[in-house]
Amino acid sequence: MFVGLYEYSIDSKGRIFIPSKFRRNNHFIITIGLDKCLYAYPKDRWGKLENKLDELPFNDKSEERAFKRVLLSGATELKPDSQGRILLPYHLRKYAELKNDVIIIGVSSRIEIWSKFIWEKYNKNAKKLFFKHVSSLEI
C-alpha cells in the first residue's frame, strides 16, 4: 500500500527520485492519469489492471478501442536506477506539465506524480471535499 507525500525536483534529463518506501516493487508501469497527473503502478499490480480492461462494460467498441489506445500507448515500463531515479519519457512529462518541482503521492495501490503547481491547485479544492465528507468516517 502506498501512502505519503514527497516533494522532489526533476533534473535536466527528466529524471525524478522515487521514495525508497515506494521502491519495494522494482519495476513500474507509468501512464497518464486523471487531473493532469501520472499514474505509476507496480508491475504486478498493472497485470491486474490489464485484466480489468477486458472486463470493462463498453457498449461501443470504438470507445473501448480509444480508451485502451490512450491508456496503453502512453504507458511505459520503468525501473529505478541505482540512485532511485526514473527517467520519465518526454510525452509523459509534457502531459503532466512536469518542469521543476514535483510532488509524488501514494494513493493506496498506485503512485501519482504531479507538477507541484497543479497539485497545489488541485489539493486546495480536494481538501474542501475531504472536510465535507470526513465526518462520515468518524475519524
Short mmCIF file of N, CA and C in Angstrom, two decimals:
data_model
loop_
_atom_site.label_atom_id
_atom_site.label_comp_id
_atom_site.label_asym_id
_atom_site.label_seq_id
_atom_site.Cartn_x
_atom_site.Cartn_y
_atom_site.Cartn_z
N MET A 1 0.85 -1.18 0.00
CA MET A 1 0.00 0.00 0.00
C MET A 1 0.89 1.24 0.00
N PHE A 2 0.57 2.16 -0.87
CA PHE A 2 1.35 3.39 -0.99
C PHE A 2 0.62 4.53 -0.27
N VAL A 3 1.34 5.21 0.62
CA VAL A 3 0.80 6.39 1.31
C VAL A 3 1.92 7.41 1.45
N GLY A 4 1.54 8.66 1.62
CA GLY A 4 2.51 9.71 1.87
C GLY A 4 2.64 10.67 0.71
N LEU A 5 3.30 11.80 1.01
CA LEU A 5 3.55 12.85 0.02
C LEU A 5 5.02 13.23 0.11
N TYR A 6 5.65 13.31 -1.05
CA TYR A 6 7.07 13.63 -1.14
C TYR A 6 7.27 14.70 -2.20
N GLU A 7 8.20 15.60 -1.94
CA GLU A 7 8.48 16.68 -2.88
C GLU A 7 9.91 16.57 -3.38
N TYR A 8 10.06 16.58 -4.69
CA TYR A 8 11.38 16.48 -5.32
C TYR A 8 11.45 17.45 -6.48
N SER A 9 12.64 17.52 -7.07
CA SER A 9 12.84 18.29 -8.29
C SER A 9 13.13 17.33 -9.43
N ILE A 10 12.69 17.70 -10.61
CA ILE A 10 13.01 16.91 -11.80
C ILE A 10 14.32 17.47 -12.35
N ASP A 11 15.25 16.60 -12.72
CA ASP A 11 16.53 17.11 -13.20
C ASP A 11 16.47 17.44 -14.69
N SER A 12 17.55 17.97 -15.21
CA SER A 12 17.58 18.44 -16.61
C SER A 12 17.40 17.31 -17.62
N LYS A 13 17.62 16.07 -17.19
CA LYS A 13 17.43 14.93 -18.09
C LYS A 13 16.03 14.34 -18.00
N GLY A 14 15.21 14.87 -17.09
CA GLY A 14 13.85 14.37 -16.94
C GLY A 14 13.73 13.24 -15.92
N ARG A 15 14.71 13.14 -15.02
CA ARG A 15 14.68 12.09 -14.01
C ARG A 15 14.08 12.62 -12.71
N ILE A 16 13.34 11.74 -12.05
CA ILE A 16 12.83 12.07 -10.71
C ILE A 16 13.18 10.94 -9.76
N PHE A 17 13.30 11.30 -8.51
CA PHE A 17 13.62 10.34 -7.46
C PHE A 17 12.33 9.69 -6.98
N ILE A 18 12.35 8.38 -6.84
CA ILE A 18 11.21 7.64 -6.28
C ILE A 18 11.55 7.34 -4.82
N PRO A 19 10.68 7.71 -3.88
CA PRO A 19 10.97 7.46 -2.46
C PRO A 19 11.28 5.98 -2.20
N SER A 20 12.21 5.73 -1.30
CA SER A 20 12.63 4.35 -1.03
C SER A 20 11.46 3.47 -0.59
N LYS A 21 10.51 4.04 0.15
CA LYS A 21 9.34 3.26 0.57
C LYS A 21 8.53 2.76 -0.62
N PHE A 22 8.59 3.49 -1.71
CA PHE A 22 7.82 3.13 -2.90
C PHE A 22 8.59 2.19 -3.83
N ARG A 23 9.88 1.96 -3.55
CA ARG A 23 10.70 1.16 -4.46
C ARG A 23 10.76 -0.31 -4.09
N ARG A 24 9.92 -0.77 -3.19
CA ARG A 24 9.91 -2.19 -2.85
C ARG A 24 9.66 -3.03 -4.10
N ASN A 25 8.74 -2.53 -4.92
CA ASN A 25 8.48 -3.18 -6.21
C ASN A 25 9.40 -2.49 -7.21
N ASN A 26 10.27 -3.25 -7.80
CA ASN A 26 11.37 -2.69 -8.57
C ASN A 26 11.00 -2.13 -9.94
N HIS A 27 9.93 -2.60 -10.52
CA HIS A 27 9.51 -2.13 -11.84
C HIS A 27 8.15 -1.46 -11.74
N PHE A 28 7.99 -0.39 -12.51
CA PHE A 28 6.73 0.34 -12.54
C PHE A 28 6.25 0.49 -13.98
N ILE A 29 4.94 0.50 -14.13
CA ILE A 29 4.33 0.89 -15.39
C ILE A 29 3.73 2.27 -15.12
N ILE A 30 4.14 3.25 -15.91
CA ILE A 30 3.68 4.62 -15.71
C ILE A 30 2.90 5.06 -16.94
N THR A 31 1.74 5.69 -16.69
CA THR A 31 0.90 6.16 -17.78
C THR A 31 0.20 7.45 -17.36
N ILE A 32 -0.56 8.01 -18.28
CA ILE A 32 -1.29 9.23 -17.95
C ILE A 32 -2.40 8.90 -16.96
N GLY A 33 -2.70 9.86 -16.10
CA GLY A 33 -3.77 9.71 -15.13
C GLY A 33 -4.76 10.85 -15.27
N LEU A 34 -5.67 10.89 -14.35
CA LEU A 34 -6.67 11.96 -14.34
C LEU A 34 -6.07 13.23 -13.73
N ASP A 35 -6.69 14.35 -14.03
CA ASP A 35 -6.34 15.63 -13.41
C ASP A 35 -4.90 16.08 -13.69
N LYS A 36 -4.34 15.66 -14.83
CA LYS A 36 -3.00 16.07 -15.28
C LYS A 36 -1.88 15.50 -14.42
N CYS A 37 -2.09 14.32 -13.84
CA CYS A 37 -1.01 13.66 -13.13
C CYS A 37 -0.66 12.37 -13.88
N LEU A 38 0.40 11.71 -13.41
CA LEU A 38 0.78 10.41 -13.95
C LEU A 38 0.47 9.35 -12.91
N TYR A 39 0.05 8.19 -13.38
CA TYR A 39 -0.17 7.04 -12.51
C TYR A 39 1.01 6.09 -12.68
N ALA A 40 1.54 5.62 -11.57
CA ALA A 40 2.61 4.62 -11.59
C ALA A 40 2.13 3.40 -10.80
N TYR A 41 2.12 2.27 -11.48
CA TYR A 41 1.68 1.02 -10.86
C TYR A 41 2.86 0.06 -10.76
N PRO A 42 2.97 -0.68 -9.64
CA PRO A 42 3.95 -1.76 -9.62
C PRO A 42 3.58 -2.74 -10.75
N LYS A 43 4.59 -3.38 -11.32
CA LYS A 43 4.35 -4.23 -12.47
C LYS A 43 3.32 -5.32 -12.18
N ASP A 44 3.36 -5.92 -10.99
CA ASP A 44 2.39 -6.98 -10.67
C ASP A 44 0.97 -6.42 -10.57
N ARG A 45 0.82 -5.23 -10.07
CA ARG A 45 -0.50 -4.60 -9.99
C ARG A 45 -1.01 -4.23 -11.38
N TRP A 46 -0.12 -3.83 -12.27
CA TRP A 46 -0.50 -3.49 -13.64
C TRP A 46 -1.16 -4.69 -14.32
N GLY A 47 -0.65 -5.87 -14.07
CA GLY A 47 -1.24 -7.08 -14.66
C GLY A 47 -2.70 -7.23 -14.28
N LYS A 48 -3.03 -6.93 -13.03
CA LYS A 48 -4.42 -6.99 -12.59
C LYS A 48 -5.26 -5.93 -13.29
N LEU A 49 -4.67 -4.76 -13.50
CA LEU A 49 -5.37 -3.68 -14.19
C LEU A 49 -5.66 -4.07 -15.64
N GLU A 50 -4.69 -4.69 -16.29
CA GLU A 50 -4.90 -5.14 -17.67
C GLU A 50 -6.05 -6.14 -17.76
N ASN A 51 -6.14 -7.02 -16.78
CA ASN A 51 -7.26 -7.98 -16.77
C ASN A 51 -8.60 -7.26 -16.65
N LYS A 52 -8.64 -6.21 -15.85
CA LYS A 52 -9.88 -5.44 -15.69
C LYS A 52 -10.27 -4.72 -16.98
N LEU A 53 -9.28 -4.34 -17.77
CA LEU A 53 -9.57 -3.65 -19.03
C LEU A 53 -10.47 -4.48 -19.93
N ASP A 54 -10.24 -5.77 -19.93
CA ASP A 54 -11.04 -6.65 -20.79
C ASP A 54 -12.46 -6.84 -20.26
N GLU A 55 -12.68 -6.48 -19.00
CA GLU A 55 -14.00 -6.66 -18.39
C GLU A 55 -14.82 -5.37 -18.34
N LEU A 56 -14.25 -4.26 -18.80
CA LEU A 56 -14.99 -3.00 -18.77
C LEU A 56 -16.23 -3.09 -19.66
N PRO A 57 -17.34 -2.56 -19.17
CA PRO A 57 -18.62 -2.70 -19.90
C PRO A 57 -18.83 -1.65 -20.99
N PHE A 58 -18.00 -1.68 -22.02
CA PHE A 58 -18.19 -0.76 -23.13
C PHE A 58 -19.28 -1.29 -24.05
N ASN A 59 -20.23 -0.44 -24.39
CA ASN A 59 -21.26 -0.80 -25.37
C ASN A 59 -20.80 -0.47 -26.78
N ASP A 60 -19.91 0.49 -26.87
CA ASP A 60 -19.42 0.97 -28.16
C ASP A 60 -17.96 0.53 -28.32
N LYS A 61 -17.70 -0.32 -29.28
CA LYS A 61 -16.34 -0.85 -29.49
C LYS A 61 -15.34 0.25 -29.86
N SER A 62 -15.81 1.29 -30.55
CA SER A 62 -14.88 2.36 -30.90
C SER A 62 -14.44 3.13 -29.65
N GLU A 63 -15.34 3.28 -28.67
CA GLU A 63 -14.96 3.92 -27.41
C GLU A 63 -13.97 3.04 -26.65
N GLU A 64 -14.20 1.74 -26.67
CA GLU A 64 -13.30 0.82 -26.00
C GLU A 64 -11.89 0.90 -26.61
N ARG A 65 -11.83 0.88 -27.93
CA ARG A 65 -10.53 0.98 -28.60
C ARG A 65 -9.84 2.29 -28.26
N ALA A 66 -10.58 3.38 -28.29
CA ALA A 66 -10.00 4.70 -27.99
C ALA A 66 -9.46 4.75 -26.57
N PHE A 67 -10.25 4.25 -25.63
CA PHE A 67 -9.83 4.24 -24.23
C PHE A 67 -8.53 3.45 -24.05
N LYS A 68 -8.51 2.23 -24.58
CA LYS A 68 -7.33 1.38 -24.43
C LYS A 68 -6.12 1.97 -25.15
N ARG A 69 -6.35 2.56 -26.30
CA ARG A 69 -5.23 3.15 -27.04
C ARG A 69 -4.59 4.29 -26.27
N VAL A 70 -5.41 5.15 -25.71
CA VAL A 70 -4.86 6.29 -24.96
C VAL A 70 -4.12 5.80 -23.72
N LEU A 71 -4.74 4.91 -22.96
CA LEU A 71 -4.12 4.42 -21.73
C LEU A 71 -2.83 3.65 -22.01
N LEU A 72 -2.89 2.73 -22.95
CA LEU A 72 -1.76 1.84 -23.17
C LEU A 72 -0.65 2.43 -24.04
N SER A 73 -1.00 3.28 -24.97
CA SER A 73 0.06 3.85 -25.82
C SER A 73 0.93 4.83 -25.04
N GLY A 74 0.38 5.41 -24.01
CA GLY A 74 1.16 6.33 -23.19
C GLY A 74 1.95 5.65 -22.09
N ALA A 75 1.70 4.36 -21.88
CA ALA A 75 2.33 3.64 -20.78
C ALA A 75 3.77 3.25 -21.12
N THR A 76 4.58 3.20 -20.09
CA THR A 76 5.96 2.76 -20.26
C THR A 76 6.42 2.06 -18.99
N GLU A 77 7.27 1.06 -19.16
CA GLU A 77 7.81 0.33 -18.02
C GLU A 77 9.14 0.96 -17.63
N LEU A 78 9.28 1.26 -16.35
CA LEU A 78 10.49 1.90 -15.86
C LEU A 78 11.00 1.19 -14.62
N LYS A 79 12.30 1.16 -14.49
CA LYS A 79 12.96 0.59 -13.31
C LYS A 79 13.88 1.66 -12.74
N PRO A 80 13.79 1.94 -11.44
CA PRO A 80 14.68 2.93 -10.85
C PRO A 80 16.15 2.54 -11.02
N ASP A 81 17.00 3.55 -11.24
CA ASP A 81 18.44 3.30 -11.34
C ASP A 81 19.00 3.08 -9.93
N SER A 82 20.31 2.93 -9.83
CA SER A 82 20.94 2.63 -8.54
C SER A 82 20.75 3.75 -7.51
N GLN A 83 20.41 4.95 -7.97
CA GLN A 83 20.17 6.06 -7.05
C GLN A 83 18.68 6.28 -6.77
N GLY A 84 17.83 5.41 -7.32
CA GLY A 84 16.39 5.51 -7.06
C GLY A 84 15.65 6.45 -7.98
N ARG A 85 16.27 6.81 -9.12
CA ARG A 85 15.63 7.72 -10.06
C ARG A 85 15.05 6.96 -11.24
N ILE A 86 13.98 7.54 -11.81
CA ILE A 86 13.45 7.04 -13.07
C ILE A 86 13.48 8.17 -14.09
N LEU A 87 13.70 7.79 -15.33
CA LEU A 87 13.72 8.75 -16.43
C LEU A 87 12.34 8.75 -17.08
N LEU A 88 11.60 9.82 -16.86
CA LEU A 88 10.26 9.93 -17.43
C LEU A 88 10.35 10.34 -18.90
N PRO A 89 9.69 9.60 -19.78
CA PRO A 89 9.69 9.99 -21.19
C PRO A 89 9.07 11.38 -21.38
N TYR A 90 9.52 12.03 -22.44
CA TYR A 90 9.06 13.39 -22.72
C TYR A 90 7.55 13.49 -22.81
N HIS A 91 6.89 12.54 -23.48
CA HIS A 91 5.44 12.65 -23.66
C HIS A 91 4.69 12.61 -22.33
N LEU A 92 5.22 11.90 -21.35
CA LEU A 92 4.58 11.88 -20.03
C LEU A 92 4.87 13.17 -19.26
N ARG A 93 6.10 13.66 -19.35
CA ARG A 93 6.42 14.94 -18.69
C ARG A 93 5.57 16.06 -19.28
N LYS A 94 5.40 16.04 -20.58
CA LYS A 94 4.60 17.08 -21.25
C LYS A 94 3.14 17.01 -20.80
N TYR A 95 2.56 15.81 -20.78
CA TYR A 95 1.16 15.65 -20.38
C TYR A 95 0.93 16.20 -18.97
N ALA A 96 1.82 15.86 -18.04
CA ALA A 96 1.65 16.25 -16.63
C ALA A 96 2.26 17.62 -16.32
N GLU A 97 2.80 18.28 -17.33
CA GLU A 97 3.41 19.60 -17.17
C GLU A 97 4.50 19.61 -16.09
N LEU A 98 5.33 18.57 -16.12
CA LEU A 98 6.42 18.45 -15.14
C LEU A 98 7.61 19.25 -15.63
N LYS A 99 7.98 20.25 -14.85
CA LYS A 99 9.10 21.11 -15.24
C LYS A 99 10.17 21.17 -14.15
N ASN A 100 9.84 21.58 -12.97
CA ASN A 100 10.83 21.74 -11.90
C ASN A 100 10.45 20.93 -10.67
N ASP A 101 9.53 21.48 -9.90
CA ASP A 101 9.14 20.84 -8.64
C ASP A 101 8.04 19.82 -8.89
N VAL A 102 8.24 18.65 -8.28
CA VAL A 102 7.35 17.51 -8.49
C VAL A 102 6.85 17.01 -7.14
N ILE A 103 5.60 16.62 -7.10
CA ILE A 103 5.00 16.01 -5.92
C ILE A 103 4.71 14.56 -6.25
N ILE A 104 5.13 13.66 -5.36
CA ILE A 104 4.85 12.24 -5.52
C ILE A 104 4.01 11.82 -4.33
N ILE A 105 2.84 11.24 -4.61
CA ILE A 105 1.96 10.81 -3.52
C ILE A 105 1.62 9.33 -3.67
N GLY A 106 1.40 8.71 -2.53
CA GLY A 106 0.91 7.34 -2.51
C GLY A 106 -0.60 7.35 -2.39
N VAL A 107 -1.26 6.62 -3.27
CA VAL A 107 -2.72 6.56 -3.27
C VAL A 107 -3.13 5.08 -3.29
N SER A 108 -2.92 4.42 -2.17
CA SER A 108 -3.29 3.03 -1.98
C SER A 108 -2.51 2.10 -2.92
N SER A 109 -3.08 1.72 -4.05
CA SER A 109 -2.43 0.73 -4.92
C SER A 109 -1.56 1.35 -6.00
N ARG A 110 -1.48 2.68 -6.05
CA ARG A 110 -0.68 3.32 -7.09
C ARG A 110 0.04 4.54 -6.52
N ILE A 111 0.97 5.02 -7.31
CA ILE A 111 1.70 6.25 -7.02
C ILE A 111 1.23 7.28 -8.05
N GLU A 112 1.10 8.53 -7.61
CA GLU A 112 0.77 9.60 -8.55
C GLU A 112 1.91 10.60 -8.56
N ILE A 113 2.23 11.08 -9.75
CA ILE A 113 3.30 12.05 -9.95
C ILE A 113 2.67 13.33 -10.49
N TRP A 114 2.87 14.43 -9.77
CA TRP A 114 2.21 15.70 -10.08
C TRP A 114 3.22 16.82 -10.25
N SER A 115 2.89 17.78 -11.06
CA SER A 115 3.55 19.08 -11.04
C SER A 115 3.16 19.72 -9.71
N LYS A 116 4.10 20.33 -9.01
CA LYS A 116 3.78 20.96 -7.73
C LYS A 116 2.69 22.01 -7.90
N PHE A 117 2.77 22.80 -8.95
CA PHE A 117 1.79 23.86 -9.19
C PHE A 117 0.39 23.27 -9.38
N ILE A 118 0.28 22.25 -10.21
CA ILE A 118 -1.03 21.64 -10.47
C ILE A 118 -1.55 20.95 -9.22
N TRP A 119 -0.65 20.27 -8.46
CA TRP A 119 -1.06 19.60 -7.24
C TRP A 119 -1.63 20.59 -6.22
N GLU A 120 -0.95 21.70 -6.03
CA GLU A 120 -1.42 22.68 -5.04
C GLU A 120 -2.78 23.22 -5.41
N LYS A 121 -2.98 23.48 -6.66
CA LYS A 121 -4.29 23.96 -7.13
C LYS A 121 -5.36 22.88 -6.94
N TYR A 122 -5.05 21.66 -7.33
CA TYR A 122 -5.99 20.55 -7.18
C TYR A 122 -6.29 20.28 -5.70
N ASN A 123 -5.25 20.22 -4.89
CA ASN A 123 -5.39 19.85 -3.49
C ASN A 123 -6.21 20.87 -2.71
N LYS A 124 -6.13 22.12 -3.09
CA LYS A 124 -6.93 23.16 -2.42
C LYS A 124 -8.42 22.83 -2.53
N ASN A 125 -8.85 22.46 -3.71
CA ASN A 125 -10.26 22.09 -3.91
C ASN A 125 -10.58 20.73 -3.30
N ALA A 126 -9.64 19.79 -3.40
CA ALA A 126 -9.87 18.45 -2.87
C ALA A 126 -10.03 18.47 -1.35
N LYS A 127 -9.30 19.35 -0.68
CA LYS A 127 -9.41 19.43 0.78
C LYS A 127 -10.80 19.89 1.20
N LYS A 128 -11.40 20.75 0.43
CA LYS A 128 -12.77 21.16 0.74
C LYS A 128 -13.70 19.96 0.72
N LEU A 129 -13.54 19.11 -0.27
CA LEU A 129 -14.36 17.90 -0.35
C LEU A 129 -14.04 16.94 0.79
N PHE A 130 -12.76 16.85 1.13
CA PHE A 130 -12.36 15.98 2.23
C PHE A 130 -13.06 16.39 3.52
N PHE A 131 -12.99 17.68 3.85
CA PHE A 131 -13.59 18.14 5.09
C PHE A 131 -15.11 18.03 5.06
N LYS A 132 -15.68 18.09 3.90
CA LYS A 132 -17.13 17.91 3.77
C LYS A 132 -17.54 16.48 4.14
N HIS A 133 -16.70 15.50 3.80
CA HIS A 133 -17.08 14.09 3.97
C HIS A 133 -16.36 13.37 5.11
N VAL A 134 -15.34 13.95 5.69
CA VAL A 134 -14.55 13.25 6.70
C VAL A 134 -15.38 12.89 7.93
N SER A 135 -16.34 13.69 8.28
CA SER A 135 -17.14 13.40 9.49
C SER A 135 -17.90 12.09 9.36
N SER A 136 -18.23 11.69 8.14
CA SER A 136 -18.96 10.43 7.97
C SER A 136 -18.08 9.22 8.29
N LEU A 137 -16.76 9.40 8.30
CA LEU A 137 -15.86 8.31 8.66
C LEU A 137 -15.67 8.21 10.16
N GLU A 138 -16.03 9.25 10.88
CA GLU A 138 -15.87 9.32 12.33
C GLU A 138 -14.43 9.06 12.73
N ILE A 139 -13.50 9.78 12.08
CA ILE A 139 -12.09 9.65 12.45
C ILE A 139 -11.59 10.94 13.04
#
